Structures are given as structure tokens and as C-alpha cells.
XYZ file of C-alpha atoms in Angstrom:
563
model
C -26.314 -30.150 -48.624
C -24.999 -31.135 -45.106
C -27.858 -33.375 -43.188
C -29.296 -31.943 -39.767
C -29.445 -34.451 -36.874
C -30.481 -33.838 -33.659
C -29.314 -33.416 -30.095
C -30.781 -36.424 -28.665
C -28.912 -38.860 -31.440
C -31.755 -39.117 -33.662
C -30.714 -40.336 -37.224
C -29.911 -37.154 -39.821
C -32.628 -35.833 -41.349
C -30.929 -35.457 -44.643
C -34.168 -36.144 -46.669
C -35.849 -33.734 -44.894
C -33.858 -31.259 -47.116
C -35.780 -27.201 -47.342
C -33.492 -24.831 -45.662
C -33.836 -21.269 -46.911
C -30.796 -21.570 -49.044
C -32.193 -24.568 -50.874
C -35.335 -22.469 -51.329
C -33.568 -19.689 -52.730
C -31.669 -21.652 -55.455
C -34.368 -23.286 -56.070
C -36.561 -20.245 -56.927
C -33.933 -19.789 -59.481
C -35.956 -22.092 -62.313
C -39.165 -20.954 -61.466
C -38.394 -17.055 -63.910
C -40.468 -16.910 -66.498
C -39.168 -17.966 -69.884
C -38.340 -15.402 -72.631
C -41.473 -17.219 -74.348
C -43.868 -16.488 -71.430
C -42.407 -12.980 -70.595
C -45.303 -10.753 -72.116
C -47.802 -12.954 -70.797
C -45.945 -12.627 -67.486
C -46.109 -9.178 -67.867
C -49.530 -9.187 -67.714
C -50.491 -11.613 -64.906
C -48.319 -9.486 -63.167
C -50.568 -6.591 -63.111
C -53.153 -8.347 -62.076
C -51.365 -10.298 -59.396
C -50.670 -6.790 -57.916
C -54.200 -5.730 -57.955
C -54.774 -8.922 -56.566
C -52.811 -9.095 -53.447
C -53.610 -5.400 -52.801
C -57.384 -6.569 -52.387
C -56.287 -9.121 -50.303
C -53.573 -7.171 -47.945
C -57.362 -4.606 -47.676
C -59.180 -7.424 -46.432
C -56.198 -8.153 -43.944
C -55.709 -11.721 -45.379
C -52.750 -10.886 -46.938
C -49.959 -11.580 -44.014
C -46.248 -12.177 -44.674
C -45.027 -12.930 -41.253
C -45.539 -15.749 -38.588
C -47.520 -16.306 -35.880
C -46.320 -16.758 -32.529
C -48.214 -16.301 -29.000
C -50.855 -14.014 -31.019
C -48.223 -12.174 -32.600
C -47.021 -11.377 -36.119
C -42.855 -11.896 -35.896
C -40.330 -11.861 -38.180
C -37.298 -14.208 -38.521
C -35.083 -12.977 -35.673
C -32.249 -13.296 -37.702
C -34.075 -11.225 -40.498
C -34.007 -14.268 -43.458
C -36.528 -14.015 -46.067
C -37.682 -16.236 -48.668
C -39.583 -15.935 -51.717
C -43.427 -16.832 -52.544
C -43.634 -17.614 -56.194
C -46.395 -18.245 -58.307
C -45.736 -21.577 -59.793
C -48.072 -19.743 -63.143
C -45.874 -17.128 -63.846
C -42.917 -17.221 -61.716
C -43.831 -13.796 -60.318
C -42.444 -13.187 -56.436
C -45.908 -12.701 -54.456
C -44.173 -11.539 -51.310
C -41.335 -13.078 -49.250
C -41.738 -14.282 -45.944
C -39.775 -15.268 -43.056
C -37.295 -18.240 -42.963
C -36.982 -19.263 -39.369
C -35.383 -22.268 -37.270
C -35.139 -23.772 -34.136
C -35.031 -20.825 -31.814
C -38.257 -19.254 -33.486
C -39.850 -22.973 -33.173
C -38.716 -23.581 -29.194
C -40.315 -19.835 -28.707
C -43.693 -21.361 -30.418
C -43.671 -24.793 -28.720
C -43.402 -22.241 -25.011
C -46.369 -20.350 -25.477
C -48.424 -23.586 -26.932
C -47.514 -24.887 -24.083
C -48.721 -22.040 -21.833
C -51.639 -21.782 -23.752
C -52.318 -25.725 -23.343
C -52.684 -25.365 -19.809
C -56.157 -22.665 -19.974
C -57.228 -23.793 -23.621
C -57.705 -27.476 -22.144
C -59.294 -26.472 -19.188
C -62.325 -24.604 -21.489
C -65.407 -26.335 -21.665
C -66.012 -28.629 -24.884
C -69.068 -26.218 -25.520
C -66.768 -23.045 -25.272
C -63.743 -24.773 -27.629
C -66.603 -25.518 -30.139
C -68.304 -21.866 -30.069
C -64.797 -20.449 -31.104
C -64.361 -23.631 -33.856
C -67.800 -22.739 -35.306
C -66.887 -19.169 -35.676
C -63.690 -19.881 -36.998
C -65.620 -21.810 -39.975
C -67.660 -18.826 -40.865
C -65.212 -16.940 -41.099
C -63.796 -19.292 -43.321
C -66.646 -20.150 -45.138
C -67.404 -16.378 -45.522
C -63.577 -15.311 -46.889
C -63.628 -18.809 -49.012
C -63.332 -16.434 -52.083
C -60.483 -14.725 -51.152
C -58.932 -18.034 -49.722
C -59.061 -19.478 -53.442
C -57.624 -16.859 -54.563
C -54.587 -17.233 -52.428
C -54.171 -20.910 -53.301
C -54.692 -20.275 -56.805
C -51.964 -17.673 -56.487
C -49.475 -19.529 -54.659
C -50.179 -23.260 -55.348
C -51.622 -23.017 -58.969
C -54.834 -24.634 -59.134
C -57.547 -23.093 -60.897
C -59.694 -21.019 -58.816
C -62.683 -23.515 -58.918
C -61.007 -26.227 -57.392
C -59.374 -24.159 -54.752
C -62.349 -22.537 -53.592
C -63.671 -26.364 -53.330
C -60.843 -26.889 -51.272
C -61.827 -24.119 -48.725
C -65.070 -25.464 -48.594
C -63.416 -28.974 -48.289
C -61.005 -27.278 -45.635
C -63.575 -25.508 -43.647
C -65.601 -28.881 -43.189
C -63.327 -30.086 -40.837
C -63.227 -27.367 -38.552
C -67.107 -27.287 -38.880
C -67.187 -30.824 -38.008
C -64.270 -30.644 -35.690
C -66.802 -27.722 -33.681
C -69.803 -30.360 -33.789
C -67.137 -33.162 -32.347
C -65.739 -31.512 -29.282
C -69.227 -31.839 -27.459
C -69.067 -35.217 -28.372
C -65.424 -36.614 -26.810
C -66.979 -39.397 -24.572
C -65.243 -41.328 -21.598
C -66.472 -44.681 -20.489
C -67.618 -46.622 -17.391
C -66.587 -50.116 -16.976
C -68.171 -52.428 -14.508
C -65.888 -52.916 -11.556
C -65.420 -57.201 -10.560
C -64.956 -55.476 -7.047
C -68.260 -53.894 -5.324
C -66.094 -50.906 -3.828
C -64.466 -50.107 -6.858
C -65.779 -47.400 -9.709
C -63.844 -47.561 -12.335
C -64.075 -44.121 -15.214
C -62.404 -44.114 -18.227
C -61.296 -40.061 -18.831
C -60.601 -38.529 -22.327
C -57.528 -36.351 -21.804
C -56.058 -33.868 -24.506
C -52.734 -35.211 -25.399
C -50.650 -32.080 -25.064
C -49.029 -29.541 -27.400
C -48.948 -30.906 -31.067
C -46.596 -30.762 -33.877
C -48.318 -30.196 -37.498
C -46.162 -30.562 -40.384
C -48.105 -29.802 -43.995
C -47.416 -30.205 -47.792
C -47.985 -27.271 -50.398
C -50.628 -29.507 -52.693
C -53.460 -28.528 -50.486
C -52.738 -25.266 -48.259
C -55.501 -24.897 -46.721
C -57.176 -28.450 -45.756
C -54.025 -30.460 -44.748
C -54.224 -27.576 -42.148
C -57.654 -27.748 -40.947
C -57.732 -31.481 -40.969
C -55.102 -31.743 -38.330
C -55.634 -28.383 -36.458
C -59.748 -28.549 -36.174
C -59.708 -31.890 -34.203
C -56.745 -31.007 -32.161
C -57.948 -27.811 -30.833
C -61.703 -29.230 -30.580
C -60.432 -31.951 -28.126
C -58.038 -29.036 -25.662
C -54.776 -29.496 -27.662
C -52.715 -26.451 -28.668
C -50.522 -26.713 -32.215
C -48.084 -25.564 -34.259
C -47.948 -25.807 -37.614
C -45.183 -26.130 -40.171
C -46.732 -25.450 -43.443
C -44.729 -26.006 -46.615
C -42.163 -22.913 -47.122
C -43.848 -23.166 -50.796
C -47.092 -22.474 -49.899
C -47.240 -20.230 -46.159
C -49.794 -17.399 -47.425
C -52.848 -19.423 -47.072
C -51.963 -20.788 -43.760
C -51.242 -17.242 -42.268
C -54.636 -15.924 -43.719
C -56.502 -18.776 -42.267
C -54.454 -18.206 -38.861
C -55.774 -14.608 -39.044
C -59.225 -15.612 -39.296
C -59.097 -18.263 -36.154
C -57.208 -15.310 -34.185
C -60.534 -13.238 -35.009
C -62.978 -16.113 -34.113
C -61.620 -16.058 -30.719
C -58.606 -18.914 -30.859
C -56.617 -17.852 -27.769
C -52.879 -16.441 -28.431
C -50.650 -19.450 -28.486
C -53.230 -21.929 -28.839
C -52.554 -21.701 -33.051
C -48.940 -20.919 -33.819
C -47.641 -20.882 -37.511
C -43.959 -21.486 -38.323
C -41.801 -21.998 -41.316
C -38.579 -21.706 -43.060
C -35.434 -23.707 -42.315
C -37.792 -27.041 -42.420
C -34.406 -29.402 -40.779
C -33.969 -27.028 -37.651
C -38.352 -26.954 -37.063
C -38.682 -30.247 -36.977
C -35.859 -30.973 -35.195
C -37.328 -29.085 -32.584
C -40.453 -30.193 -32.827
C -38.937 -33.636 -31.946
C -36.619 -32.496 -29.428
C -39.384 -30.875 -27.184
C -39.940 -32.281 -24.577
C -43.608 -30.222 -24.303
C -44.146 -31.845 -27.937
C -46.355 -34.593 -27.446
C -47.816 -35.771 -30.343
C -46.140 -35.389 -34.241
C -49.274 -35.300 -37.167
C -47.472 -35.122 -40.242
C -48.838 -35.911 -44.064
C -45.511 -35.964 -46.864
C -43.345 -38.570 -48.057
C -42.723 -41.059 -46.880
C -39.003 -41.283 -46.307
C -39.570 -38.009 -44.142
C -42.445 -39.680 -42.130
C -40.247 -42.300 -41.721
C -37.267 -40.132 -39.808
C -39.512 -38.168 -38.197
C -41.315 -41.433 -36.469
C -37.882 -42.252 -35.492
C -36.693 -39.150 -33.838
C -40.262 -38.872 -32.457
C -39.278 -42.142 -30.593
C -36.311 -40.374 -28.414
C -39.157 -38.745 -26.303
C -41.736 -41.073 -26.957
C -44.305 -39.005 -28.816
C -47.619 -40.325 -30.675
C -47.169 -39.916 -34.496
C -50.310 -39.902 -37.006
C -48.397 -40.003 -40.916
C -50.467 -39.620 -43.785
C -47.512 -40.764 -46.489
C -47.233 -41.484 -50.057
C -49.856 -43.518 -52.467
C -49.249 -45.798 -55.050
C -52.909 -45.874 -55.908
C -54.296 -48.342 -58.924
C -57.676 -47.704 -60.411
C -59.189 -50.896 -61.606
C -61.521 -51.390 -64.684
C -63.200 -54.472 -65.133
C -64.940 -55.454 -68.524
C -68.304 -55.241 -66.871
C -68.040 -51.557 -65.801
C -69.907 -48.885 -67.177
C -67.717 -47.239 -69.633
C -69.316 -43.660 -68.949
C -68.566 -43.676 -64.865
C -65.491 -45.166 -65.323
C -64.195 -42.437 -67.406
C -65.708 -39.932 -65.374
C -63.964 -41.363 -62.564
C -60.696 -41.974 -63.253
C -60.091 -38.435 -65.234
C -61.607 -37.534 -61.435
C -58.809 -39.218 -59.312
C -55.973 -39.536 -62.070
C -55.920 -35.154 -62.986
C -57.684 -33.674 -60.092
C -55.218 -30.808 -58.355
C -53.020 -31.352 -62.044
C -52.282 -34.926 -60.451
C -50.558 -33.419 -57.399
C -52.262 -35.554 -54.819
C -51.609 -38.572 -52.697
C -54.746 -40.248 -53.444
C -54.255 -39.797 -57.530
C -54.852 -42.704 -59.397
C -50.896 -43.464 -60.567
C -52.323 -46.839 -62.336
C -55.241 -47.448 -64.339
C -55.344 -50.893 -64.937
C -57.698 -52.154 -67.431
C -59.389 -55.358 -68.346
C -58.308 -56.381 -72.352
C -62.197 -57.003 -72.720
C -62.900 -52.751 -72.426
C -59.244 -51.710 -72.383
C -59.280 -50.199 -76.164
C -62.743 -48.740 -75.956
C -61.653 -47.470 -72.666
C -58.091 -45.819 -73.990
C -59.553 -43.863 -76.857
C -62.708 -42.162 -74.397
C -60.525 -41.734 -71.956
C -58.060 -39.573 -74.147
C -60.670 -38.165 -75.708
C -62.142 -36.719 -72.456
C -58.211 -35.716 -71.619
C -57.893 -34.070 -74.714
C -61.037 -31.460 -73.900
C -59.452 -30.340 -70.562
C -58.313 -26.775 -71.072
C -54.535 -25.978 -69.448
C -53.208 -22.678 -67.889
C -53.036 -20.339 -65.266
C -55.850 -21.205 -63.048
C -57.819 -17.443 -62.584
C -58.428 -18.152 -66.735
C -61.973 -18.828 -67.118
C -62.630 -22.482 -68.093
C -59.536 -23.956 -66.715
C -59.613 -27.301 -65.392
C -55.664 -27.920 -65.058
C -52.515 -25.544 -64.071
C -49.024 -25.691 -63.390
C -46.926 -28.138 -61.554
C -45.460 -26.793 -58.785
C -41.548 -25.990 -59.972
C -38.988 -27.038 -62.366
C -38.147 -30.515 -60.165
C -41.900 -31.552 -60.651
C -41.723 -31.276 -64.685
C -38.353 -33.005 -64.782
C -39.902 -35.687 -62.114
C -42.854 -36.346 -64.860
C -40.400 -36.013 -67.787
C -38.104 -38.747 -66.456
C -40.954 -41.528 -65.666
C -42.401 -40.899 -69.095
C -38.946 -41.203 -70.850
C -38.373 -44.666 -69.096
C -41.952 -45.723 -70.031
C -41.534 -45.224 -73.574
C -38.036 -46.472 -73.825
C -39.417 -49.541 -72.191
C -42.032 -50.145 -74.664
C -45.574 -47.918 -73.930
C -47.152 -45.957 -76.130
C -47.473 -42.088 -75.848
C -51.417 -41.871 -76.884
C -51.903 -38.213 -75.665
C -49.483 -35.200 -74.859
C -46.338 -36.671 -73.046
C -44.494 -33.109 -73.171
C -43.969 -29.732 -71.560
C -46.971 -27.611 -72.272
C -46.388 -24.706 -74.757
C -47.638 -22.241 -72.181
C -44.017 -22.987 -70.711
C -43.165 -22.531 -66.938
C -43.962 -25.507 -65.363
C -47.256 -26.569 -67.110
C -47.109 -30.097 -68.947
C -50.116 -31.415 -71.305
C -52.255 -33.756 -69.646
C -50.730 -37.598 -70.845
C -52.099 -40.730 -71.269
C -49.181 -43.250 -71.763
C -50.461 -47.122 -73.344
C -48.870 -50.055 -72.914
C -47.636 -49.908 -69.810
C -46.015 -53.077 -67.555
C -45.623 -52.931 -64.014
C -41.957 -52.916 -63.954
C -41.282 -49.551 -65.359
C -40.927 -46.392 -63.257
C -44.247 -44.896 -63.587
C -45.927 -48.194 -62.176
C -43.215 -48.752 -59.669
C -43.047 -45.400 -58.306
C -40.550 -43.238 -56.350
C -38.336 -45.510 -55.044
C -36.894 -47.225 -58.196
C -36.348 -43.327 -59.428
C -34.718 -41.966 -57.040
C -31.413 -44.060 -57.420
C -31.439 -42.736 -61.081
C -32.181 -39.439 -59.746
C -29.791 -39.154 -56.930
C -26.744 -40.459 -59.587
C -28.453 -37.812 -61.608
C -27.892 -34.918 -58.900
C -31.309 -34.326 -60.045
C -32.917 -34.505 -56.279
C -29.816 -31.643 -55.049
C -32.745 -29.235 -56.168
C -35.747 -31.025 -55.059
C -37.469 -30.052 -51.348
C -38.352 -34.084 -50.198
C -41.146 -32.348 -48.495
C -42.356 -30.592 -51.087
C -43.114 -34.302 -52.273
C -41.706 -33.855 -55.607
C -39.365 -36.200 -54.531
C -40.882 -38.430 -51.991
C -43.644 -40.128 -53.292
C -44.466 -43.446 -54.830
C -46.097 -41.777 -57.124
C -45.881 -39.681 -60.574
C -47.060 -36.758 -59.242
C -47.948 -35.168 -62.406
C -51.024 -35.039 -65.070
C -49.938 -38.333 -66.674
C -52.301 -41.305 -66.970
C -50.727 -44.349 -67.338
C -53.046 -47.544 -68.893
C -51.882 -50.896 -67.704
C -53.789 -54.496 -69.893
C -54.752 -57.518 -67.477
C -56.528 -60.570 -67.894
C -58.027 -61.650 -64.732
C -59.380 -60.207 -61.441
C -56.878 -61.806 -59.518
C -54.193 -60.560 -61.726
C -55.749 -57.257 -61.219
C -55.312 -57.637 -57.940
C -51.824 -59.259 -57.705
C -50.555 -55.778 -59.546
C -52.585 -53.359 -57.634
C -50.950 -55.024 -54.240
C -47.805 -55.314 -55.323
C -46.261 -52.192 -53.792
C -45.126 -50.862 -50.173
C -48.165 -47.802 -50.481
C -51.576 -48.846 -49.587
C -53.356 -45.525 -49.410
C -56.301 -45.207 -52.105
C -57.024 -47.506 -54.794
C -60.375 -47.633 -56.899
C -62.826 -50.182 -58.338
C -64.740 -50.125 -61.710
C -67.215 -52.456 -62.020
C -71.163 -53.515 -62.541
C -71.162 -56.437 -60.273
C -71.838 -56.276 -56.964
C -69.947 -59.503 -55.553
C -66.664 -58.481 -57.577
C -66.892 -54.954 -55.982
C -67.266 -56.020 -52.579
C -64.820 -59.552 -52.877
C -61.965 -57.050 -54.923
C -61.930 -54.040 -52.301
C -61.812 -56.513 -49.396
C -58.858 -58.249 -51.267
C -57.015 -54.448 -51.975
C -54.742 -53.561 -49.589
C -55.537 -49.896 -49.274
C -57.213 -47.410 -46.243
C -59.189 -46.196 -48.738
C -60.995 -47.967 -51.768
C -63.645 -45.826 -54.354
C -66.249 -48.423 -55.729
C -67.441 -46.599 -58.972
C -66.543 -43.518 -57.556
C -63.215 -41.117 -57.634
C -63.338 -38.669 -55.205
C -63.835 -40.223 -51.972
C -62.375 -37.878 -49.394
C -64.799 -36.281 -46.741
C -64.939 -35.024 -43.510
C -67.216 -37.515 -41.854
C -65.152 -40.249 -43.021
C -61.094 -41.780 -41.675
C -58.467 -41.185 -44.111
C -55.515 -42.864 -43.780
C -53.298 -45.942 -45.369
C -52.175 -49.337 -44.264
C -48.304 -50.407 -45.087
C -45.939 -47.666 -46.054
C -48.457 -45.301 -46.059
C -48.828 -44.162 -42.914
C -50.031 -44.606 -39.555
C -53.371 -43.528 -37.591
C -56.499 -41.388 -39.391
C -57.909 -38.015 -40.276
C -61.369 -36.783 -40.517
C -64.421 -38.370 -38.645
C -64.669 -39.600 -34.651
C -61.716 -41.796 -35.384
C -59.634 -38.585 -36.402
C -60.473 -36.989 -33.278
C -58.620 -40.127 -31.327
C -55.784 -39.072 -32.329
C -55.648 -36.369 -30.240
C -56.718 -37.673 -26.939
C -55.025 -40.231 -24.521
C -57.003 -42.429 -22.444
C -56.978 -41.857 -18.548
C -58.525 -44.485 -15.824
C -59.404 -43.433 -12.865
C -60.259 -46.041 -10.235
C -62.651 -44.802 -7.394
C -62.240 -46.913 -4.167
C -64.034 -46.528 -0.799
C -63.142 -43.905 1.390
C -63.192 -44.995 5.520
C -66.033 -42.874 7.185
């Protein structure tokens, strides 16, 4: 597939590879197999019933948003919404480009100019109603994410409420955006330091969580007098149209929330063309982030990147064995292990690491796998064909390479996309699974297997697996421990197991992560900055510091006017 550069000279965008073509071959290996037909069958049914209680409730919405208004493609291109479960089409929605995009980034624009001029009290009034709403369709919400991304429903509707926190907090926030006074060294002189929205922003999303990688760039951009629009992924558009929906009904202005999607190349070129653009907020791989803070540089625009992880969790002899467990099945097979902060290396201490292996399997071993409305689910699928072959090919290396296969380690008999939760032994830091996505994709690209994989999609742009597969790393020491865990260009997440409180405070100063869990494996919240150091991104989401990101900093020097 032919790169996409843009006008200005900026580099091609190859990687950024999910035009509508791509999309549509693609869909091609996400039919259900002759094995899973029947059962397809079924979901089917239900699906239908399904989206026809959501299209009642007005959730359901298959077009884009633009100045307030629903629009199709103007060049009429669809693209399919699978459900990664059952390969059923949900709907098909539009596959737009650059002309759609410049039409967006206009009326943010002319929006910008009355939305920033609100009062913080007013912006937050329409934020907090735009979290009830939220908070009061979260059902339906996790139903579309279920459908369309394939987690079970429990853990999507957690990630409305997750979602909606942000725009709650992001409400609470825009009373709070403070300017300064400094002290003037001249007695004449008054000098004010003025919070100023930065301007229109770009938003560009994943599919792994379709509602809160919204809402965490969106709720502190609008709460500070910024207008957006937002590129979801093409995989995963239905829950960012519902949730548009709702913010049109809790009073967000026409224009000041625009959703676009489709031919992902001609967007963001776009996006970084504009000249109205000012600011690029963008969480994917990392290769992408990486070309998009260069073309961002032709008209000088601020960039926030939330990239890939290459997160270790560490267990130290003296943890307790219990939490630890607890823990890492937490971060390692939370969202099927489709997350950036996913532990993608569990190192161990020798002293615990056997005792360790066979709980931890053990607890793998009860988690229940399939399509996530099934009562009792805790796992579902991956989200296509690329993803399985992704987690197929680090495994394969792994256990040519020496480790141990204690648990699962194949395709799932359910079929589709769905792959039994793995726990791989024996594992050294110089095979793929420890090293991470850039060691596979030279195998990968001589393989033609990334020709089908969307880079954005991060199937193939992370440093990590990506998949439900656990892999157990031995060390000795807890400088060796720490030697491995730094030993890569990612430094998102990374977690600590231990009893003693010196080692966890002397170990998670000595990680070099944004983000380290001390006996604890979900650590992402609202009131907190998330972000990485290194490869893994620039800036922070969430909390006061996630607000910053959205404001520029404006001096204003009084002086003494002649009477």
C-alpha cells in the first residue's frame, strides 16, 4: 500500500496505514468459521435485537458528526463494523478523508471563537450534564463496546464509568484553571500570568478502549475553551458517535465536538496540515506518534502521545504470594491483554518463582473465555485475525528458544479470534515476547504479515504482546530485576511486588516508567497523570496536570498609564 505524505514535506506516513480499502480486506478474516457458524447464527439474533434497542434509545448512530450534524462520506464510502465475537457486520459507517476533516477543523474553529469566550462555570454546567448522561446510558454504552470491541460487558460498563470520570472531573476542573501574579522588580509594573485555551485540537484514539481514550482527551480540552475533533479508530466508531450524541444533548455547542473517521492517512494529514490545528493529543503506537510529532512540527503544534508499553511486573521473594497473584492476573489479562499498561513481563524472584508459576496458572486456568454478553465471562476475543497471528508468532519464537508452555499457548476452540489465556515459563529477555514489537516486526514485514495489519489499530505497533499471554521471566537479584525491567525504549507502566517498604520505594524510584503499581495492578484514575517517559510518549492525561495540556501561558505586563 502506497504511503501518504503531506503537502508541507512532512515524511510519509506509511505506518500510519487504515484507508478504507485496507479495512475492507481486512474484514475479510474476521467471517465466522464453518465451526462457529451455528453459534454465529445465534448471536446474530440477538445482536439484531440488540442494536434495535439501541437505534430506540437514539444511541445507535452510523454517521459522523460535523458542525452539529450527522453527514455521510461525501463521496458515499462505507466501511464495515464487525464484531470481533462473531464476525457479524453491526452496521457500516462512513469512510471519509481530508475534505470531510478540513470541513470539521472550519467549524471547530468557528466554534472556538464563542465556546472559549463562555464562562468556566457555563463550560462546566454543560461537562456535568454531559456525565449524567453518560453515567445514566452507561448500560447501553457497554453494550456497544462489548459489541464492537469484545470485552465482556462487565468490564466495559467499568470502562464507561472509568470514561465518564474524566468528563466529571474535567466539569469540576474548568472552575479551577488558575493564572498567576508575579511580583514586578519595577514599582510601575503589574505583571499577570493568563491561562489561554490553546486552540482547535486534534484527537486521534485506539479501538482497545472506545469510550475513555475519548473522554480523557476531549473532557479537559473542552473544560479549559478548546474545541476538538476526534479520530476514533475506524474499528471501533459506534461508541464514539453515541457518546457524541449524548454531549450534543447536554448542551456541547455544534462544532465544538466533531467526530471523524475513515481513510486514517488523509485525517491526519489534515489534521497536521491545518493551520487552525493547534495542538495534536494522540495515544497508539509508537512509530505513528512518532510521524505524527514530526509532521506536527511543519506548523509548530503542541503534541501530548500516550505510546506503547513494555511494562515488567516485578515479584520479589518477600511479596505476598496472594496480592501478587491477584495483581498481576489484574494488569497481565485485563481488556484480554489489549492494553498499553499490561504487564508484558512478569519477572520473578527464583526464591517464590515456582510457587508463584503454578498459582498463577492455576488462577489463569479458572478464567472463563467467550463472547463477552455470556454470563461469567472474564475474557473475549482479540480484536481480528492480525492480533491472533501477532500472539501466535511471539509464542512460537519463545518456545523455539527454550520456554516452557505451562498453560494454553493456542487458538481457543471457540474459534474466531479468541486464544486461551497462556502462561509461557522459562522465558529470557532476548526472545520476542520480552523484547517486544520492534524485533518482530522485521520478521513480520519479510513475512508480509503487517500488509494486513492497521499500525493504529496497535496490533502492530506496540512493544508489547498484546494478547492474553503471561510470560514468567527467573532473576536473582533486585538489581538484576531492575537491569531487565529498564532495558527497553518503553517506559510507560511497570509494577512492584513486594513486603518491604525500603525495596518498594528504592525499586520504583530506580524503574524508569510514568507509572509504577506498588502491590497493586490497576493503577489508572482520573485524579491522577498518566503518561510515560522514553519512547513512550510525551506530556499527561487525567488530573490538573492533564488539563495543562490544553492551555498556553499568556503574560500580560501592566505599565503606568500618563494621567
Amino acid at each position: 500500500m502506497k504511503g501518504v505524505s503531506l503537502e508541507m514535506g512532512i515524511p510519509q506516513m506509511s505506518l500510519l496505514r487504515c484507508s478504507c480499502a485496507a479495512l475492507r480486506r481486512a474484514s475479510s478474516v474476521l467471517r465466522p468459521s464453518a465451526v462457529f457458524t451455528r453459534q454465529s447464527r445465534n448471536i446474530s439474533m440477538d445482536t439484531q435485537n440488540l442494536l434495535a434497542r439501541l437505534n430506540s434509545a437514539g444511541l445507535l448512530r452510523s454517521q459522523c458528526l460535523i458542525g452539529g450534524k450527522w453527514t455521510e462520506a461525501y463521496g458515499g464510502k462505507t466501511i464495515p463494523v464487525h464484531n470481533p465475537a462473531t464476525g457479524d457486520v453491526l452496521v457500516k459507517v462512513p469512510c471519509m478523508g481530508g475534505q470531510e476533516t478540513n470541513d470539521a477543523i472550519s467549524v471547530a474553529y468557528e466554534a472556538f471563537l464563542s465556546w472559549s469566550k463562555l464562562t468556566a462555570a457555563e463550560r462546566s454546567k454543560r461537562l456535568r450534564k454531559w456525565y449524567d448522561l453518560l453515567m445514566a446510558n452507561k448500560e447501553e454504552l457497554g453494550q456497544l463496546i462489548t459489541l464492537e470491541q469484545g470485552k465482556p460487558l462487565k468490564e466495559a460498563i467499568g470502562e464507561v464509568n472509568y470514561g465518564a470520570a474524566f468528563i466529571e472531573y474535567s466539569a469540576e476542573e474548568a472552575k479551577r484553571v488558575y493564572g498567576d501574579i508575579i511580583p514586578s522588580p519595577l514599582a510601575d509594573r503589574r505583571l499577570l500570568v493568563l491561562k489561554q485555551p490553546v486552540g482547535v485540537v486534534g484527537a486521534i484514539t485506539p479501538w482497545n478502549f472506545p469510550l475513555a481514550m475519548i473522554t480523557r482527551k476531549v473532557g479537559p480540552a473542552l473544560a479549559c475553551g478548546c474545541t476538538v475533533v476526534v479520530k476514533p479508530s475506524e474499528i471501533t466508531p459506534l461508541t464514539a458517535l453515541a457518546a457524541a450524541e449524548l454531549a450534543l444533548q447536554a448542551g456541547i455547542p455544534p462544532g465544538a465536538l466533531n467526530v471523524v473517521f475513515g481513510n486514517a492517512p488523509e485525517i491526519g494529514d489534515a489534521l497536521l496540515a491545518s493551520r487552525l490545528v493547534r495542538k495534536i493529543t494522540f495515544t497508539g503506537s509508537t512509530n505513528v506518534g512518532k510521524k505524527l510529532m514530526a509532521g506536527a512540527a511543519q506548523t509548530v503544534k503542541k503534541v501530548s502521545l500516550e505510546l506503547g508499553g513494555n511494562a515488567p511486573c516485578i515479584i520479589f521473594d518477600d511479596a505476598n504470594l496472594e496480592v501478587a497473584v491477584k495483581g498481576a492476573l489484574g494488569t497481565k489479562f485485563r481488556n484480554s491483554g489489549q492494553t498499553c499498561v499490561c504487564a508484558n513481563r512478569i519477572l520473578v524472584q527464583e526464591g517464590i518463582y515456582e510457587k508463584f508459576a503454578a498459582a498463577f496458572s492455576q488462577a489463569v486456568q479458572s478464567m472463563q473465555v467467550g463472547e463477552g454478553f455470556t454470563e461469567g465471562v472474564v475474557q473475549g476475543p482479540l480484536i481480528n485475525e492480525a492480533a491472533v497471528q501477532k500472539v501466535e508468532s511471539f509464542v512460537k519464537d519463545a518456545v523455539s528458544k527454550g520456554a516452557k508452555v505451562l498453560l494454553g499457548g493456542k487458538r481457543h476452540s471457540l474459534g474466531m479470534t479468541f486464544y486461551e489465556p497462556t502462561v509461557i515459563g522459562d522465558i529470557k529477555n532476548e526472545m520476542l515476547i520480552a523484547r517486544g514489537f520492534y524485533y518482530w516486526l522485521v520478521i513480520m514485514r519479510l513475512k508480509r504479515l503487517a500488509e494486513s495489519a492497521s499500525e493504529e489499530s496497535g496490533v502492530g505497533g506496540k512493544n508489547e504482546v498484546f494478547g492474553p499471554v503471561a510470560p514468567l521471566l527467573r532473576f536473582k537479584t533486585e538489581e538484576e530485576a531492575i537491569s531487565i525491567a529498564n532495558d527497553t525504549d518503553a517506559g510507560l507502566a511497570a509494577y512492584v511486588f513486594t513486603e518491604s517498604i525500603q525495596r518498594s520505594w528504592r525499586v520504583a524510584e530506580a524503574l524508569e516508567y510514568g507509572l509504577v503499581g506498588v502491590n497493586e495492578g490497576l493503577i489508572s484514575t482520573e485524579v491522577a497523570p498518566f503518561g510515560g517517559v522514553k519512547q513512550s510518549g510525551l506530556g499527561r492525561e487525567g488530573s490538573k496536570y492533564g488539563m495543562d495540556e490544553f492551555l498556553e501561558d499568556e503574560i500580560c505586563v501592566h505599565g503606568k498609564s500618563e494621567q
